[in-house]
Coordinates of C-alpha atoms in Angstrom, one line a residue:
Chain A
X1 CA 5.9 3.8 0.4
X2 CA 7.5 3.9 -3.2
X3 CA 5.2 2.3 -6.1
X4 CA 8.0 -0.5 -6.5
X5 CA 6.9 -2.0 -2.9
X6 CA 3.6 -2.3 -4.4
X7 CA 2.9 -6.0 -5.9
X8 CA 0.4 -6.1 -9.2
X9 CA -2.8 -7.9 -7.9
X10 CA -2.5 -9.5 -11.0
X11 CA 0.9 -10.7 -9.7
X12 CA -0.1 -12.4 -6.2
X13 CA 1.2 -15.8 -6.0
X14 CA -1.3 -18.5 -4.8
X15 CA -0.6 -18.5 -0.9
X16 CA -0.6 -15.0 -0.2
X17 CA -1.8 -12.6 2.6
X18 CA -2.0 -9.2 0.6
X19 CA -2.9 -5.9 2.1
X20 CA -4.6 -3.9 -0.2
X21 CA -4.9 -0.1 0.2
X22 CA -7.3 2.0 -0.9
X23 CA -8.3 5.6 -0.6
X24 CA -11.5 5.2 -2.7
X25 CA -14.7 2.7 -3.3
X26 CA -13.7 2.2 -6.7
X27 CA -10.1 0.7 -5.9
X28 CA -11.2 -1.5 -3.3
X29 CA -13.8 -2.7 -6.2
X30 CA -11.6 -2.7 -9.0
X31 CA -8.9 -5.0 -7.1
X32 CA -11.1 -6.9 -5.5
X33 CA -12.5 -7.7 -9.0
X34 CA -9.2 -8.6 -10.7
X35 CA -8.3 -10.6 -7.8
X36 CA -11.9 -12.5 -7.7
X37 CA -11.3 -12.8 -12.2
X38 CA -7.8 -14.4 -12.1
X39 CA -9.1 -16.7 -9.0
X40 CA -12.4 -18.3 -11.1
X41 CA -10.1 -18.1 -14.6
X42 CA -8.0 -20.6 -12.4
X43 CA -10.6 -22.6 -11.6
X44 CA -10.1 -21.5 -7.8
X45 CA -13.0 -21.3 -5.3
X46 CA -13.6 -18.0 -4.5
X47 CA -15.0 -16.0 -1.5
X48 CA -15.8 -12.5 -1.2
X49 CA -16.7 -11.2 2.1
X50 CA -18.3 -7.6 1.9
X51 CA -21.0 -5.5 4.2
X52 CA -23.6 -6.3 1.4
X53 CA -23.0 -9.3 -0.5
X54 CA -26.0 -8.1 -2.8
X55 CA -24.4 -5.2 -3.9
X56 CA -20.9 -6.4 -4.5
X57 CA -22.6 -8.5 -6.8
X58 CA -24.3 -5.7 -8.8
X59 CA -20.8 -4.2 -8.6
X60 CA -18.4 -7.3 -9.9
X61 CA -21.8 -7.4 -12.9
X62 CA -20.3 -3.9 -14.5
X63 CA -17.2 -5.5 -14.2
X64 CA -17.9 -8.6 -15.8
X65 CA -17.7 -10.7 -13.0
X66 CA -20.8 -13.0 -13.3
X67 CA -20.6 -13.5 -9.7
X68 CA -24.0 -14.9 -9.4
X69 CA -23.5 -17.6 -12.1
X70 CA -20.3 -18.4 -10.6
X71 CA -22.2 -18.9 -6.8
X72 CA -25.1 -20.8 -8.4
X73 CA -22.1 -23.0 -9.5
X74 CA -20.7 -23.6 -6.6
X75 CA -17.2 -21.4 -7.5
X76 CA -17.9 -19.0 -5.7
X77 CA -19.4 -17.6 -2.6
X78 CA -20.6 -14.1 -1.7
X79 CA -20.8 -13.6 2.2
X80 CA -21.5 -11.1 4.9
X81 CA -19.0 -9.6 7.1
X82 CA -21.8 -10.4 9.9
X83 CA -21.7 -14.1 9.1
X84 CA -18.4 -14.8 8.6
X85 CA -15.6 -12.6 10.6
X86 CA -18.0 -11.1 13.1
X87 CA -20.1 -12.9 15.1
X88 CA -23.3 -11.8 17.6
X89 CA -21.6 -11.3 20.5
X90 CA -18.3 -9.0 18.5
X91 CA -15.2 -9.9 17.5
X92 CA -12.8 -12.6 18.1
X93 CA -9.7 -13.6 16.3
X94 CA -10.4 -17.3 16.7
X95 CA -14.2 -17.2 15.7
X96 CA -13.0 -15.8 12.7
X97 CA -10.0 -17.9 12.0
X98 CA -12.8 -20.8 12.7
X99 CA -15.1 -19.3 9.7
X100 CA -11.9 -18.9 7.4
X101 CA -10.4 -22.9 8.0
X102 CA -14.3 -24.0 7.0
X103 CA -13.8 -22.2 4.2
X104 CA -10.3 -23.6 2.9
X105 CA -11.7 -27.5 4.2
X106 CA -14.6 -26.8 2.3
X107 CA -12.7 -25.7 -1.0
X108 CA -10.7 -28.5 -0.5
X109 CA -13.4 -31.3 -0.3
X110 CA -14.7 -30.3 -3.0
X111 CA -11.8 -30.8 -4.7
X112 CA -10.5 -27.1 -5.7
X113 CA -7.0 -26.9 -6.3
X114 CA -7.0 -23.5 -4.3
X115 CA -8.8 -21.1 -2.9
X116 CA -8.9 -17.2 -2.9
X117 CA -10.7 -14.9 -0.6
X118 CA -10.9 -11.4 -0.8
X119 CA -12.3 -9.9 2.5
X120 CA -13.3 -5.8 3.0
X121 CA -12.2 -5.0 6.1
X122 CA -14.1 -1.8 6.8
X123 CA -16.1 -4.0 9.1
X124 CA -13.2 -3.9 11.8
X125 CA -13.7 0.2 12.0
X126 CA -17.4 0.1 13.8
X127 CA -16.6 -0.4 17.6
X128 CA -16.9 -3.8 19.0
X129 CA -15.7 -5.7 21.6
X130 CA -12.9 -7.9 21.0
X131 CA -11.7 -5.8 17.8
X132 CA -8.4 -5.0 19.6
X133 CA -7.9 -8.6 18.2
X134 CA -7.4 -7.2 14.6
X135 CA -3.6 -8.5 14.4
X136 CA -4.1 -11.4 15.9
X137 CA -5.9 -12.6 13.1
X138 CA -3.9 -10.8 10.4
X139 CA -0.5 -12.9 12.0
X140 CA -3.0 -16.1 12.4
X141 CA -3.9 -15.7 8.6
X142 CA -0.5 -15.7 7.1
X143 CA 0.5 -19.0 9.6
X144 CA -2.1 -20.6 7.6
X145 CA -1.8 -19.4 4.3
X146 CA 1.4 -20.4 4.2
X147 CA 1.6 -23.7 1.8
X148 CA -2.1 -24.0 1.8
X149 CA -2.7 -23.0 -1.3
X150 CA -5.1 -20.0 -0.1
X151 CA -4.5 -16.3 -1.0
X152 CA -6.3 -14.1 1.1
X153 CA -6.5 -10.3 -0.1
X154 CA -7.3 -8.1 2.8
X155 CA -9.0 -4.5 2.0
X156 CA -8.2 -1.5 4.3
X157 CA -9.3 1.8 3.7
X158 CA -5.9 3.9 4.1
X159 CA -8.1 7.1 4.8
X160 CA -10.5 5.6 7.8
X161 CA -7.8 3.3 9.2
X162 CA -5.8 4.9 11.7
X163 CA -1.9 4.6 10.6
X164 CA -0.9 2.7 13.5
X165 CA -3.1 0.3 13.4
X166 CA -2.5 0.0 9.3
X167 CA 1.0 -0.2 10.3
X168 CA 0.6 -3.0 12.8
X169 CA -1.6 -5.3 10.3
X170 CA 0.9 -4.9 7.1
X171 CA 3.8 -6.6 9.1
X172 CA 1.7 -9.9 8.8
X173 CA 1.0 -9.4 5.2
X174 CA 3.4 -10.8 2.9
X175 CA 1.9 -8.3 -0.1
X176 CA 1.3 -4.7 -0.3
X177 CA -1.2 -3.7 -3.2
X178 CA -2.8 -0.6 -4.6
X179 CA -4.1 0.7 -7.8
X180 CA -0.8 1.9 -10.4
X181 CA -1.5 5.6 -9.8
X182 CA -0.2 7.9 -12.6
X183 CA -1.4 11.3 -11.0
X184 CA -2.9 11.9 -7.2
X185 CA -3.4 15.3 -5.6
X186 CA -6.7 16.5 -3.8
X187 CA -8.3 17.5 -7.1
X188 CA -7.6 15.1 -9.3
X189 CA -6.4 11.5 -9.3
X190 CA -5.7 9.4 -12.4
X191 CA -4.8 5.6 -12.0
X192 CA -5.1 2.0 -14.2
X193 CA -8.4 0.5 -13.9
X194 CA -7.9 -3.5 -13.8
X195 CA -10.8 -5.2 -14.2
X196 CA -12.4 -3.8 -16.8
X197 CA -9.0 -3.1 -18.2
X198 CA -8.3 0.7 -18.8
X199 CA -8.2 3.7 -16.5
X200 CA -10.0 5.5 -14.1
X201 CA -10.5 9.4 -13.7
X202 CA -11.6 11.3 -10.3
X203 CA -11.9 14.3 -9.4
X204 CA -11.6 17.2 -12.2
X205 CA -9.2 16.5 -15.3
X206 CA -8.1 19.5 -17.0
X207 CA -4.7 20.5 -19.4
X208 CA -2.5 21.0 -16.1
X209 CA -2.5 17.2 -15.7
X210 CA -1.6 16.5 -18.9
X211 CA 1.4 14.4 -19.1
X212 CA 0.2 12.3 -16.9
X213 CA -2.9 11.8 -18.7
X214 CA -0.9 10.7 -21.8
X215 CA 1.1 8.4 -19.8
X216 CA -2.5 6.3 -18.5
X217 CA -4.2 6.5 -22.2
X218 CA -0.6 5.3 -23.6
X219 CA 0.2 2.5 -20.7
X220 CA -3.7 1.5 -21.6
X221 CA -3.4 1.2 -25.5
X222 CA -0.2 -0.9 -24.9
X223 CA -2.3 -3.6 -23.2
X224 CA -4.6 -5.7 -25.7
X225 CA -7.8 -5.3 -25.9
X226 CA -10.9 -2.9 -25.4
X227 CA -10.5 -0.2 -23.3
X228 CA -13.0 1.5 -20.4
X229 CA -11.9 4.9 -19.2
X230 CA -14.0 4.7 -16.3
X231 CA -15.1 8.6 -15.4
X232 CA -18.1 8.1 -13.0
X233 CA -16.5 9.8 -10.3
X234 CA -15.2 13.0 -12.4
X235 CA -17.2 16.1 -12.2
X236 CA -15.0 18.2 -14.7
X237 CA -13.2 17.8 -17.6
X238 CA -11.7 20.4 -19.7
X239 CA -11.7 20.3 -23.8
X240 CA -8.2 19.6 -24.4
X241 CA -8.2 16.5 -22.2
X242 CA -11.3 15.1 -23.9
X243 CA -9.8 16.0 -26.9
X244 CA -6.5 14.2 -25.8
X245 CA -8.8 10.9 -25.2
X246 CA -10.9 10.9 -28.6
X247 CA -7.6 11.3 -30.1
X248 CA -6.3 8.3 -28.0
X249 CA -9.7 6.6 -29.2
X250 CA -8.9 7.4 -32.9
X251 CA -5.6 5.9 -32.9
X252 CA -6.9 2.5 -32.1
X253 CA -7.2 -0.7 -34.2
X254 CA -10.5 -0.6 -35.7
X255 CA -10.8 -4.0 -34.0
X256 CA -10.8 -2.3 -30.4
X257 CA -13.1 0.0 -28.9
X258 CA -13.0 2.6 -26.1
X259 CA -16.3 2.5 -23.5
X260 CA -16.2 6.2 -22.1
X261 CA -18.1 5.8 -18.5
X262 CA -19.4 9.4 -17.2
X263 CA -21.9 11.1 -15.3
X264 CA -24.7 12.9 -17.6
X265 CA -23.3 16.0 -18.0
X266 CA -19.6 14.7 -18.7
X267 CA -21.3 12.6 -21.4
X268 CA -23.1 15.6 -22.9
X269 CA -19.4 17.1 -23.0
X270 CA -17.8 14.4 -25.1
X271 CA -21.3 14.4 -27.5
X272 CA -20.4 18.1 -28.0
X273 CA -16.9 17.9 -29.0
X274 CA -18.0 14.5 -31.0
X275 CA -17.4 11.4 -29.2
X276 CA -21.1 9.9 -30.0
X277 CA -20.0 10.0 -33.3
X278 CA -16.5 7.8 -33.5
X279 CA -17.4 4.5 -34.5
X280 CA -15.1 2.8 -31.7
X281 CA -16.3 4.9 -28.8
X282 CA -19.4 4.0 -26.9
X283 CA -20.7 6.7 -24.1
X284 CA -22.4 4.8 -21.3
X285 CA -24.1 7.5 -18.6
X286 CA -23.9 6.6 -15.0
X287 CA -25.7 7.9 -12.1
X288 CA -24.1 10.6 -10.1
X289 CA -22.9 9.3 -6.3
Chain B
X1 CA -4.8 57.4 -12.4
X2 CA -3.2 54.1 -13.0
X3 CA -1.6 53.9 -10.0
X4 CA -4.7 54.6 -7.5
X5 CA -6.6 51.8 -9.7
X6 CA -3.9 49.0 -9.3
X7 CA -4.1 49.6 -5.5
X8 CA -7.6 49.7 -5.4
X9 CA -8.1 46.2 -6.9
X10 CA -6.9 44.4 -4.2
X11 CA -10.4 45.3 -2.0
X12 CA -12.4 43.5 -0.7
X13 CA -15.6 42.2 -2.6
X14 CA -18.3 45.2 -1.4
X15 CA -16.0 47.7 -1.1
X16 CA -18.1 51.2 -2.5
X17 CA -15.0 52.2 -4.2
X18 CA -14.5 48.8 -6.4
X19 CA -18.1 48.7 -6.9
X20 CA -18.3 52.3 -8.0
X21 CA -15.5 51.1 -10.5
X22 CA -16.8 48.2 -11.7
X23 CA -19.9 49.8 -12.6
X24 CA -18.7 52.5 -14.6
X25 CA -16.8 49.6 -16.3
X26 CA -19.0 47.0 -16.9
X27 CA -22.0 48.8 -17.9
X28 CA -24.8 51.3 -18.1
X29 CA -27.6 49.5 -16.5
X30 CA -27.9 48.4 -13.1
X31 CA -24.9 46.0 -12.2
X32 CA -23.5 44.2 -9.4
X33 CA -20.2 43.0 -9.2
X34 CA -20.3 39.2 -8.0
X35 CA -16.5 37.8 -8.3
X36 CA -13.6 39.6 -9.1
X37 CA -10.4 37.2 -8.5
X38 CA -7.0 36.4 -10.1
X39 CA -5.9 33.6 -11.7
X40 CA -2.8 31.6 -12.7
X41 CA -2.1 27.7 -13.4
X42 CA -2.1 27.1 -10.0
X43 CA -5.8 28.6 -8.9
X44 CA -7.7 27.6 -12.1
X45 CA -9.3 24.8 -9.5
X46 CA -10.7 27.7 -7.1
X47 CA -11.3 29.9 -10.2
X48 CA -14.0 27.1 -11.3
X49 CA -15.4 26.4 -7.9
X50 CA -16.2 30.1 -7.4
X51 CA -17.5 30.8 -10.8
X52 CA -20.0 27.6 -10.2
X53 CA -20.7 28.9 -6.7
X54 CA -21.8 32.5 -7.6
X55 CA -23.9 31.1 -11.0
X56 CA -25.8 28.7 -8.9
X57 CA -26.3 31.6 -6.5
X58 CA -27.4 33.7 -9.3
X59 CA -30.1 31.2 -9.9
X60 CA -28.6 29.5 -13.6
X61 CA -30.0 26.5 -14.4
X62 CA -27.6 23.4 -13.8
X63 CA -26.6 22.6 -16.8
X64 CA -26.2 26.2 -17.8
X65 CA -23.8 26.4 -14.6
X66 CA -21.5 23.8 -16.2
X67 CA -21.8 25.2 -19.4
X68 CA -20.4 28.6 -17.8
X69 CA -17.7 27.0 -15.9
X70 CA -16.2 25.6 -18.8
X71 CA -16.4 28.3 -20.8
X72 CA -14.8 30.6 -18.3
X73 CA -12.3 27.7 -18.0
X74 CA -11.2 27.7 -21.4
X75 CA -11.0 31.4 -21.4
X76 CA -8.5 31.3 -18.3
X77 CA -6.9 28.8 -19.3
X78 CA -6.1 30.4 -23.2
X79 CA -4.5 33.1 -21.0
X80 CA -2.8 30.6 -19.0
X81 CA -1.2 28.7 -21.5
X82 CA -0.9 31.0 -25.0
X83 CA -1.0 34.4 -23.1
X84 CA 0.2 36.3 -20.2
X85 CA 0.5 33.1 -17.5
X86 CA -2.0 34.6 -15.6
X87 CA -5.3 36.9 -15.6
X88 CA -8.7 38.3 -13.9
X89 CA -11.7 37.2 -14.1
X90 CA -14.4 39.7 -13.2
X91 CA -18.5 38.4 -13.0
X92 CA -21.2 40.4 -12.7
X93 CA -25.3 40.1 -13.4
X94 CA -27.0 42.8 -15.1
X95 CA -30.3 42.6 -17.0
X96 CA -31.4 39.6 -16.4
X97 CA -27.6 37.9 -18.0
X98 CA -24.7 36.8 -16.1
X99 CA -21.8 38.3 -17.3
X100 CA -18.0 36.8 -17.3
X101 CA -14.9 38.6 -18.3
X102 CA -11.5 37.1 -18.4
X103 CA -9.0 39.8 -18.7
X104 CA -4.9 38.6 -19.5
X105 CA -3.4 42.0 -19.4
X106 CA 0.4 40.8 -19.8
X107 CA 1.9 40.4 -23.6
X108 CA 0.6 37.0 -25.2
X109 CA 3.1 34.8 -25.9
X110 CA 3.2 34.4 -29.7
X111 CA 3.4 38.7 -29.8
X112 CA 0.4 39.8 -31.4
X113 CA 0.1 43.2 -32.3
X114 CA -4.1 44.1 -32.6
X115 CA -4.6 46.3 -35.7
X116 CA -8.4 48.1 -35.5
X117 CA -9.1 47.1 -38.8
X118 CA -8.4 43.0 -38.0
X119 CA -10.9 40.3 -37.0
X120 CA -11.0 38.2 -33.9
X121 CA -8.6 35.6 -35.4
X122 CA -5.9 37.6 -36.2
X123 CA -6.2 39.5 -32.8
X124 CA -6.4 36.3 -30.7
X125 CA -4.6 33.6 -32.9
X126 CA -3.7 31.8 -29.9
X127 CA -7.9 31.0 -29.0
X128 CA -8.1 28.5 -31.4
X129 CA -8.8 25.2 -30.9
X130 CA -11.3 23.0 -29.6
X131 CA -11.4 25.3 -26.5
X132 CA -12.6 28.5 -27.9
X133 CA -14.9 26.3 -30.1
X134 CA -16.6 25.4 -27.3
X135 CA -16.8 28.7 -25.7
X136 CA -18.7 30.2 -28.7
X137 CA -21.0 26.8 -28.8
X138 CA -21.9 27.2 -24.8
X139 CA -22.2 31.3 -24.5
X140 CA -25.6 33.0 -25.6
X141 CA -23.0 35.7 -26.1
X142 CA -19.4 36.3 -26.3
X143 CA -17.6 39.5 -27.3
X144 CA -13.6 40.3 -27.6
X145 CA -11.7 43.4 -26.8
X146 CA -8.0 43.2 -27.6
X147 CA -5.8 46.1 -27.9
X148 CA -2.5 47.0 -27.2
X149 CA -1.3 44.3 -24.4
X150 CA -4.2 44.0 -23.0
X151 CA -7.0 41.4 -23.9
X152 CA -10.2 40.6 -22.6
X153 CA -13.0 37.8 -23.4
X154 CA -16.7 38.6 -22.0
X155 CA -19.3 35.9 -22.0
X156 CA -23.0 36.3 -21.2
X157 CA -25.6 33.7 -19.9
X158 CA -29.2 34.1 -20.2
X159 CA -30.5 33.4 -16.3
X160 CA -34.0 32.6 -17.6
X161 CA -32.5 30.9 -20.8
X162 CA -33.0 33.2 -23.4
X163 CA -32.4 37.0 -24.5
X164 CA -34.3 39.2 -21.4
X165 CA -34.0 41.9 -24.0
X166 CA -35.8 40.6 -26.5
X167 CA -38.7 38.8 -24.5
X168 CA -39.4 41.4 -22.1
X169 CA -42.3 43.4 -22.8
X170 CA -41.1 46.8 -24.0

């Protein structure tokens, strides 16, 4: 599918039924985070449905996303795939069209003026009864999305999904989103990091990917603001790319600074060529996955 | 002859007759020759992932591994970009040290000609840079042979993390 078919997930209107794909964690996170950001800046209710609804909430904290001040407010809610879509006894369309109507009355009586709920769907790829139901619900979402004031963003793993069945769901979805992608092959993959804003590196970066490199670090300094080059999930990078980012770094207003996420030996890298010692770059270590 | 050698390259790692070579090449004490693979822009990928593999075979440390990959790296990719397009890089251990040479026997691009009497700058002008910067600062050792279209970068990494020749007993 061209990039242009692709909406912004900063972009979704307030009744829509997006499919978001996603060949890594980090996009499904990322996404899911702008989405769940632009929903409580609205002063939208806000559910996020998610295997562990303790650890998307450690994950939406690097991003900013208070998510556990925003539940204790009522805003927002963090639920499990086992209580909501899924029920004991498996799957079935209307169980889970029954969970997702409580959720849009209950907004409602408490007097949001919308709702968004963001719902990771790699729950529908363990083997259950009833799951041949999938599209059911996918075409029963957007009948009620429609007008309701509810967006629903629906998170399918383009790598685990099988394409027919990832073909069959996007014809009810009246979005498709992914992550802007400036460079993807098998070694390395560069694309825009939304929430927090910047971009994100996997894989191993070195001079070949260049230009494209550039074109994220300049697309990035365009936008206002401090800037996180999230690297937690490179394992090389070569000296004339780090280069290219402390140079990137050093061309900044002194009023914006450039959070450099890496793994511990990526981190020694930068300290050797000098990053620890720009006064607008901060090195924050992360554990290897 | 030149001819015999050039066909003989193309063995396979084990091979007597490449290992007889690559001793005689790569030194007077005992030697084994781990790697010996070509390189261009498009295999500088595998070129790391093998150069990791064999070092954390040869028992380097960790961080010591991704202190060799990136200099070999740079090396390759100096020949890749300033020199011939493309290159060898041959590995071996002897004495305790892992050593890494990254041959680029075409013409450099910016036309160098090596003079005996000239230092490493003037015979490699085009491994300058933060790359080659970095190679000296990672390498317990790095030497330079450059002559007459035909250059060729060796680095050595201490297994145990420092000289064997200078802490073994005699």
């Amino acid at each position: 599918m061209p990039v242009s078919a692709y909406t912004q997930v900063t972009e979704l209107s307030t009744d829509a039924h997006a499919c978001l794909t996603f060949g890594e964690q980090e996009d499904l996170l990322d996404l899911t985070a702008a989405f769940v950001r632009d929903g409580l800046a609205s002063g939208f209710r806000v559910v996020v449905l998610s295997d562990s609804p303790q650890l998307a909430t450690a994950k939406l904290g690097w991003r900013e996303i208070a998510a556990e001040t925003a539940v204790a407010a009522g805003q927002m809610v963090m639920a499990a795939s086992q209580d909501g879509l899924v029920g004991p006894q498996g799957f079935s369309a209307e169980q889970a069209m029954d969970w997702l109507r409580d959720q849009l009355a209950d907004s409602r009586r408490q007097g949001y003026a919308g709702i968004r709920v963001a719902l990771d769907m790699s729950w529908a790829l363990r083997p259950m009864t009833g799951i041949e139901e999938l599209p059911v619900l996918e075409e029963e979402i957007a009948g009620v999305v429609s007008g309701a004031g509810m967006s629903v963003l629906c998170g399918y793993d383009r790598e685990r999904f099988d394409p027919v069945t990832l073909a069959l769901i996007a014809r009810f979805h009246s979005h498709a989103v992914a992550a802007a992608t400036y460079y993807d092959d098998p070694v390395l993959r560069i694309c825009r990091q939304y929430v927090p804003p910047g971009i994100r590196l996997a894989g191993e970066m070195d001079f070949l990917a260049s230009e494209a490199l550039a074109l994220a670090l300049g697309e990035a300094i365009r936008i206002d603001g401090d800037i996180t080059i999230n690297m937690a999930n490179l394992s090389f990078i070569d000296a004339s790319s780090i280069r290219m980012i402390m140079e990137a770094a050093a061309s900044l207003d002194p009023s914006r600074t450039v959070v450099l996420r890496c793994r511990p030996a990526i981190k020694a890298r930068f300290a050797q060529l000098g990053a620890d010692r720009l006064p607008k770059v901060s090195l924050v270590g992360v554990d290897e996955r | 002859m030149n001819g015999n050698d050039r066909q003989s390259d193309p063995a396979s790692p084990g091979d007597s007759a490449v290992l007889a070579d690559a001793e005689a090449d790569i030194g007077d004490g005992e030697a084994r020759l781990d790697l010996d693979q070509a390189f261009d822009s498009g295999t500088l990928y595998a070129l790391r992932a093998a150069v990791q593999a064999h070092a954390i075979q040869a028992g380097l440390p960790e961080n010591r591994t991704d202190d060799l990959v990136i200099a070999v790296h740079e090396l390759a990719a100096n020949a890749v970009r300033h020199g011939a397009g493309a290159g060898r890089l041959r590995m071996w251990e002897r004495d305790g040290a892992l050593h890494c040479e990254v041959s680029d026997s075409g013409s450099p691009a910016s036309g160098i000609q090596a003079g005996p009497g000239g230092n490493m700058t003037e015979r490699w002008p085009f491994l300058q840079g933060h790359g080659l910067w970095l190679v000296r600062l990672v390498a317990d050792q790095i030497s330079v042979f450059s002559g007459p279209g035909d250059t060729r970068a060796t680095v050595v990494f201490f297994l145990s993390g420092q000289d064997p020749s200078v802490s073994a007993p005699d």
